[in-house]
Short mmCIF file of C-alpha atoms and ligand atoms in Angstrom, two decimals:
data_model
loop_
_atom_site.label_atom_id
_atom_site.label_comp_id
_atom_site.label_asym_id
_atom_site.label_seq_id
_atom_site.Cartn_x
_atom_site.Cartn_y
_atom_site.Cartn_z
CA MET M 1 27.44 -177.79 -88.26
CA ASP M 2 30.63 -175.81 -88.86
CA PHE M 3 30.70 -172.41 -90.55
CA ASP M 4 32.00 -173.61 -93.96
CA LYS M 5 29.30 -176.31 -94.17
CA LEU M 6 26.59 -173.79 -93.27
CA ILE M 7 27.84 -171.40 -95.95
CA GLU M 8 27.81 -174.21 -98.51
CA LYS M 9 24.26 -175.13 -97.58
CA PHE M 10 23.19 -171.50 -97.77
CA CYS M 11 24.79 -171.14 -101.23
CA GLU M 12 22.89 -174.23 -102.36
CA MET M 13 19.69 -172.55 -101.18
CA LEU M 14 20.62 -169.44 -103.17
CA LYS M 15 21.13 -171.50 -106.31
CA THR M 16 17.94 -173.53 -106.01
CA SER M 17 15.51 -170.84 -104.80
CA LYS M 18 13.35 -169.06 -107.36
CA PHE M 19 12.62 -165.71 -105.74
CA VAL M 20 15.27 -164.48 -103.32
CA VAL M 21 14.88 -161.17 -101.52
CA ALA M 22 17.23 -159.37 -99.12
CA LEU M 23 16.27 -156.92 -96.37
CA THR M 24 19.18 -154.77 -95.22
CA GLY M 25 19.70 -152.53 -92.21
CA ALA M 26 22.29 -150.17 -90.81
CA GLY M 27 24.82 -152.96 -90.06
CA VAL M 28 25.40 -153.35 -93.81
CA SER M 29 26.82 -149.82 -94.02
CA VAL M 30 28.97 -150.05 -90.88
CA PRO M 31 31.98 -151.30 -92.93
CA SER M 32 31.55 -148.12 -95.06
CA GLY M 33 32.12 -146.02 -91.93
CA ILE M 34 28.45 -145.20 -91.25
CA PRO M 35 27.49 -146.01 -87.65
CA ASP M 36 24.36 -148.06 -86.98
CA PHE M 37 21.60 -146.96 -84.57
CA ARG M 38 21.36 -149.37 -81.65
CA SER M 39 24.91 -150.66 -81.09
CA PRO M 40 26.69 -149.24 -78.01
CA ASN M 41 28.56 -146.76 -80.24
CA GLY M 42 25.59 -146.25 -82.59
CA LEU M 43 23.84 -142.99 -83.47
CA TYR M 44 21.21 -143.24 -80.72
CA ALA M 45 23.84 -143.52 -77.98
CA LYS M 46 25.41 -140.30 -79.24
CA TYR M 47 22.43 -138.20 -80.32
CA GLY M 48 19.46 -139.61 -78.36
CA GLN M 49 16.63 -141.94 -79.38
CA ASP M 50 14.38 -139.05 -80.39
CA ILE M 51 16.63 -137.52 -83.07
CA PHE M 52 14.38 -138.97 -85.80
CA GLU M 53 11.07 -138.09 -84.07
CA ILE M 54 9.07 -135.78 -86.33
CA ASP M 55 7.69 -133.74 -83.39
CA GLU M 56 11.24 -133.15 -82.14
CA PHE M 57 12.28 -132.00 -85.61
CA TYR M 58 9.55 -129.33 -85.73
CA LYS M 59 10.18 -128.30 -82.10
CA ASN M 60 13.92 -127.93 -82.54
CA PRO M 61 15.09 -128.21 -86.16
CA ASP M 62 18.58 -126.93 -85.36
CA ARG M 63 19.18 -129.87 -83.04
CA PHE M 64 18.42 -132.15 -86.00
CA TYR M 65 20.57 -130.09 -88.37
CA ASN M 66 23.53 -130.26 -85.98
CA PHE M 67 23.16 -134.03 -86.08
CA ALA M 68 22.69 -133.97 -89.89
CA LYS M 69 26.05 -132.22 -90.44
CA GLU M 70 27.82 -135.12 -88.72
CA GLY M 71 25.35 -137.97 -89.17
CA LEU M 72 23.72 -137.51 -92.61
CA ILE M 73 25.79 -135.29 -94.93
CA PRO M 74 28.87 -137.61 -94.76
CA MET M 75 26.64 -140.46 -96.05
CA LEU M 76 26.57 -138.69 -99.40
CA SER M 77 30.26 -139.28 -99.98
CA ALA M 78 30.44 -142.78 -98.42
CA GLN M 79 31.40 -145.68 -100.66
CA PRO M 80 29.82 -149.14 -100.86
CA ASN M 81 31.60 -152.05 -99.22
CA VAL M 82 31.87 -155.77 -99.92
CA VAL M 83 28.37 -156.45 -98.54
CA HIS M 84 26.75 -154.06 -101.04
CA HIS M 85 28.95 -155.44 -103.84
CA MET M 86 28.10 -159.05 -102.97
CA LEU M 87 24.34 -158.27 -103.16
CA ALA M 88 24.75 -156.39 -106.47
CA LYS M 89 26.64 -159.36 -107.92
CA LEU M 90 23.97 -161.82 -106.81
CA GLU M 91 21.32 -159.68 -108.52
CA LYS M 92 23.36 -159.41 -111.72
CA ALA M 93 23.78 -163.20 -111.75
CA GLY M 94 19.99 -163.64 -111.44
CA MET M 95 20.23 -165.12 -107.94
CA LEU M 96 18.60 -162.19 -106.12
CA LYS M 97 15.35 -160.45 -107.11
CA GLY M 98 15.91 -157.28 -105.17
CA VAL M 99 17.10 -155.51 -102.04
CA ILE M 100 14.69 -153.92 -99.60
CA THR M 101 16.65 -151.46 -97.53
CA GLN M 102 15.95 -149.51 -94.38
CA ASN M 103 19.09 -147.52 -95.12
CA ILE M 104 18.91 -144.03 -96.54
CA ASP M 105 22.48 -143.79 -97.84
CA GLY M 106 21.99 -145.00 -101.43
CA LEU M 107 24.97 -147.37 -101.22
CA HIS M 108 23.17 -150.35 -102.79
CA GLN M 109 22.56 -148.31 -105.95
CA LYS M 110 26.18 -147.04 -105.87
CA ALA M 111 27.32 -150.67 -105.80
CA GLY M 112 25.22 -151.45 -108.88
CA SER M 113 22.01 -152.93 -107.44
CA LYS M 114 19.12 -152.10 -109.77
CA ASN M 115 16.07 -153.42 -107.90
CA VAL M 116 16.11 -151.52 -104.64
CA ALA M 117 13.12 -150.61 -102.45
CA GLU M 118 14.11 -147.74 -100.13
CA ILE M 119 11.42 -148.07 -97.50
CA HIS M 120 12.78 -145.33 -95.20
CA GLY M 121 13.48 -142.81 -97.97
CA SER M 122 16.77 -141.34 -99.11
CA VAL M 123 19.23 -138.76 -97.84
CA ARG M 124 19.96 -137.81 -101.47
CA ILE M 125 16.72 -135.82 -101.72
CA TRP M 126 15.79 -132.82 -99.58
CA ASN M 127 12.65 -130.68 -99.89
CA CYS M 128 11.91 -127.14 -98.80
CA LEU M 129 8.92 -127.24 -96.46
CA LYS M 130 7.81 -123.75 -97.55
CA CYS M 131 8.25 -123.41 -101.35
CA THR M 132 8.63 -127.21 -102.00
CA LYS M 133 11.90 -126.70 -103.95
CA ARG M 134 13.55 -130.09 -104.38
CA TYR M 135 17.27 -130.56 -103.82
CA GLU M 136 18.07 -133.83 -105.51
CA ILE M 137 21.22 -135.95 -105.14
CA LEU M 138 22.94 -133.03 -103.49
CA ASP M 139 25.96 -131.92 -105.48
CA ASP M 140 28.88 -130.15 -103.77
CA GLY M 141 27.39 -126.71 -104.51
CA GLN M 142 23.95 -127.53 -103.08
CA ARG M 143 25.55 -129.22 -100.09
CA GLU M 144 27.69 -126.14 -99.38
CA PHE M 145 24.65 -123.90 -99.81
CA LEU M 146 22.54 -125.91 -97.35
CA LEU M 147 25.38 -126.12 -94.84
CA SER M 148 26.12 -122.39 -95.08
CA THR M 149 22.44 -121.42 -94.69
CA ASN M 150 21.98 -123.98 -91.89
CA PHE M 151 19.58 -125.95 -94.08
CA ARG M 152 17.39 -123.01 -95.07
CA CYS M 153 16.20 -122.74 -98.65
CA SER M 154 16.74 -119.53 -100.67
CA CYS M 155 13.11 -118.68 -99.75
CA GLY M 156 13.98 -118.98 -96.06
CA GLY M 157 12.01 -122.23 -95.47
CA LEU M 158 13.37 -125.24 -93.63
CA VAL M 159 14.81 -127.95 -95.87
CA LYS M 160 14.02 -131.48 -94.72
CA PRO M 161 15.59 -134.71 -95.96
CA ASN M 162 13.25 -137.10 -97.74
CA ILE M 163 13.64 -139.75 -95.04
CA THR M 164 10.99 -141.30 -92.84
CA PHE M 165 10.92 -139.88 -89.34
CA PHE M 166 9.15 -141.70 -86.53
CA GLY M 167 5.58 -140.38 -86.64
CA GLU M 168 5.54 -140.14 -90.44
CA MET M 169 4.14 -142.48 -93.10
CA LEU M 170 6.53 -144.71 -94.99
CA PRO M 171 6.79 -144.05 -98.75
CA MET M 172 3.75 -146.10 -99.80
CA GLY M 173 4.93 -147.12 -103.27
CA GLU M 174 8.28 -148.38 -101.97
CA PHE M 175 6.70 -150.28 -99.11
CA ALA M 176 4.03 -151.83 -101.37
CA LYS M 177 6.81 -153.04 -103.69
CA ALA M 178 8.75 -154.44 -100.73
CA GLN M 179 5.67 -156.24 -99.39
CA LYS M 180 4.97 -157.76 -102.79
CA TRP M 181 8.56 -159.02 -103.07
CA ALA M 182 8.40 -160.45 -99.52
CA GLU M 183 5.13 -162.25 -100.24
CA SER M 184 6.51 -163.67 -103.51
CA SER M 185 9.81 -164.84 -102.06
CA ASP M 186 10.82 -168.41 -101.34
CA LEU M 187 14.05 -167.31 -99.64
CA PHE M 188 14.20 -164.15 -97.53
CA ILE M 189 17.54 -162.97 -96.16
CA THR M 190 17.99 -160.22 -93.59
CA LEU M 191 21.40 -158.59 -93.20
CA GLY M 192 22.62 -156.13 -90.54
CA THR M 193 19.26 -155.29 -89.03
CA SER M 194 18.08 -155.71 -85.45
CA LEU M 195 14.52 -156.31 -86.80
CA VAL M 196 12.88 -154.23 -84.11
CA VAL M 197 11.40 -151.41 -86.21
CA TYR M 198 7.98 -151.95 -87.77
CA PRO M 199 6.63 -152.21 -90.39
CA ALA M 200 10.05 -153.19 -91.84
CA ALA M 201 10.30 -156.10 -89.38
CA GLN M 202 6.93 -157.33 -90.64
CA LEU M 203 8.43 -158.12 -94.07
CA PRO M 204 10.19 -161.36 -93.02
CA ILE M 205 6.89 -162.40 -91.43
CA TYR M 206 5.04 -161.90 -94.75
CA ALA M 207 7.71 -164.10 -96.35
CA LEU M 208 7.40 -166.80 -93.66
CA ARG M 209 3.62 -166.86 -94.09
CA ASN M 210 4.25 -167.66 -97.74
CA ARG M 211 6.42 -170.60 -96.60
CA ALA M 212 9.65 -168.88 -97.58
CA LYS M 213 12.84 -169.87 -95.80
CA LEU M 214 14.33 -167.18 -93.60
CA VAL M 215 18.09 -166.63 -93.20
CA ILE M 216 19.35 -164.00 -90.74
CA VAL M 217 22.85 -162.51 -90.90
CA ASN M 218 23.45 -160.24 -87.95
CA LYS M 219 25.87 -159.74 -85.11
CA GLY M 220 23.63 -160.05 -82.08
CA GLU M 221 20.17 -161.42 -81.50
CA THR M 222 16.98 -160.50 -83.32
CA PRO M 223 13.39 -161.29 -82.28
CA LEU M 224 12.97 -163.50 -85.38
CA ASP M 225 16.03 -165.73 -84.84
CA ARG M 226 13.88 -168.70 -83.83
CA TYR M 227 12.12 -168.69 -87.21
CA ALA M 228 15.35 -168.73 -89.22
CA THR M 229 16.53 -171.81 -91.07
CA PHE M 230 20.05 -170.42 -90.64
CA LYS M 231 21.32 -167.66 -88.41
CA PHE M 232 24.82 -166.32 -89.08
CA ASP M 233 25.92 -164.36 -86.02
CA ILE M 234 29.06 -163.04 -87.68
CA ASP M 235 30.60 -159.96 -89.21
CA LEU M 236 28.96 -159.12 -92.54
CA THR M 237 32.31 -158.49 -94.23
CA GLU M 238 33.49 -161.99 -93.37
CA PHE M 239 30.13 -163.44 -94.44
CA SER M 240 30.12 -161.59 -97.78
CA ASN M 241 33.73 -162.51 -98.62
CA LYS M 242 32.89 -166.13 -97.97
CA ILE M 243 29.81 -166.01 -100.22
CA LEU M 244 31.80 -164.37 -103.03
CA GLU M 245 34.52 -167.01 -102.67
CA THR M 246 32.06 -169.93 -102.63
CA LEU M 247 29.94 -168.68 -105.56
CA ASN M 248 32.93 -167.37 -107.49
CA THR M 249 32.23 -169.31 -110.69
CA PHE M 250 28.57 -168.22 -110.79
CA LEU M 251 29.12 -164.52 -110.21
CA ASN M 252 31.44 -163.32 -112.98
P1 OAD Y 301 20.06 -151.20 -85.84
O1 OAD Y 301 21.15 -150.28 -85.38
O2 OAD Y 301 18.87 -151.34 -84.98
O3 OAD Y 301 20.64 -152.67 -86.09
C1 OAD Y 301 21.82 -152.88 -86.79
C2 OAD Y 301 22.28 -154.30 -86.48
O4 OAD Y 301 23.44 -154.56 -87.29
C3 OAD Y 301 22.68 -154.53 -85.03
O5 OAD Y 301 22.02 -155.67 -84.53
C4 OAD Y 301 24.20 -154.75 -85.09
O6 OAD Y 301 24.66 -155.68 -84.13
C5 OAD Y 301 24.37 -155.28 -86.49
N1 OAD Y 301 25.70 -155.01 -87.07
C6 OAD Y 301 26.38 -153.84 -87.04
N2 OAD Y 301 27.55 -153.95 -87.69
C7 OAD Y 301 27.62 -155.24 -88.14
C8 OAD Y 301 28.58 -155.99 -88.88
N3 OAD Y 301 29.71 -155.41 -89.31
N4 OAD Y 301 28.31 -157.30 -89.15
C9 OAD Y 301 27.15 -157.88 -88.71
N5 OAD Y 301 26.20 -157.22 -88.03
C10 OAD Y 301 26.42 -155.92 -87.73
O7 OAD Y 301 19.68 -150.72 -87.33
P2 OAD Y 301 18.41 -151.11 -88.20
O8 OAD Y 301 17.89 -152.45 -87.87
O9 OAD Y 301 18.74 -150.80 -89.60
O10 OAD Y 301 14.72 -145.95 -88.98
O11 OAD Y 301 17.37 -150.02 -87.69
C11 OAD Y 301 16.11 -149.97 -88.28
C12 OAD Y 301 15.62 -148.54 -88.31
O12 OAD Y 301 15.71 -147.98 -87.00
C13 OAD Y 301 16.43 -147.60 -89.16
O13 OAD Y 301 16.11 -147.66 -90.54
C14 OAD Y 301 16.07 -146.26 -88.59
C15 OAD Y 301 16.15 -146.60 -87.12
O14 OAD Y 301 15.40 -145.86 -86.29
C16 OAD Y 301 14.38 -144.70 -89.22
O15 OAD Y 301 15.15 -143.79 -89.14
C17 OAD Y 301 12.94 -144.55 -89.63
#
């Protein structure tokens, strides 16, 4: 089947399904200038696989902070792209229940999505590990302060972003919400994720067990491709533009 036909069929599924859920990964933010993790020019190639290991953080926090200056702080000023906007429009039109995201950049909310489950936390919140002071949605002043003190709080404690490191628990409330959405869905769409990190990659499996249809949009293979009704191995920008064009009359 050619691409246009597949898109049409997928849009029909969107219109006729009752509970549609999206799971997004780092690929969704690549068009906003944020690198993903596992591509050849992704964050792990540059900074090492263990940059998000909690033991590494405690052993050598300044290694993490050097990465954070380049890899996390710029996320705060990034802008959503057409993929985020397409998902926000689907939600507004009642065609999408919510977005479960592994991303920590807050770009779905910036694009206008209301129902977002952030299962790996958020880079907009940082906590002092000593006095528990909370730095929320870092404004320019707080950002400058943390950069100039090398991420030390005014009490001298280390300030850690509220994101899930490997070796830490996921935020339980967010994951429980995500699991409930997955189990209630009749159409589950994954976008820009390699689906190799658990328990996030378990969510499409919960959906499949509930007889939901699975659609995967990702450049490159994923371990769940064989369970997908449709797999779009294309650029997410192209995919999203096509969806917006095809559903034009439903989305405004
Ligand atoms: P990955 O880097 O593992 O996967 C991103 C996927 O997006 C890759 O398969 C890319 O090929 C694809 N991709 C990139 N740009 C794309 C584009 N423009 N169009 C289509 N596809 C594109 O990132 P995640 O699956 O999100 O966890 O990684 C999951 C988790 O692993 C992250 O949340 C993070 C990481 O370790 C934690 O930090 C806890």
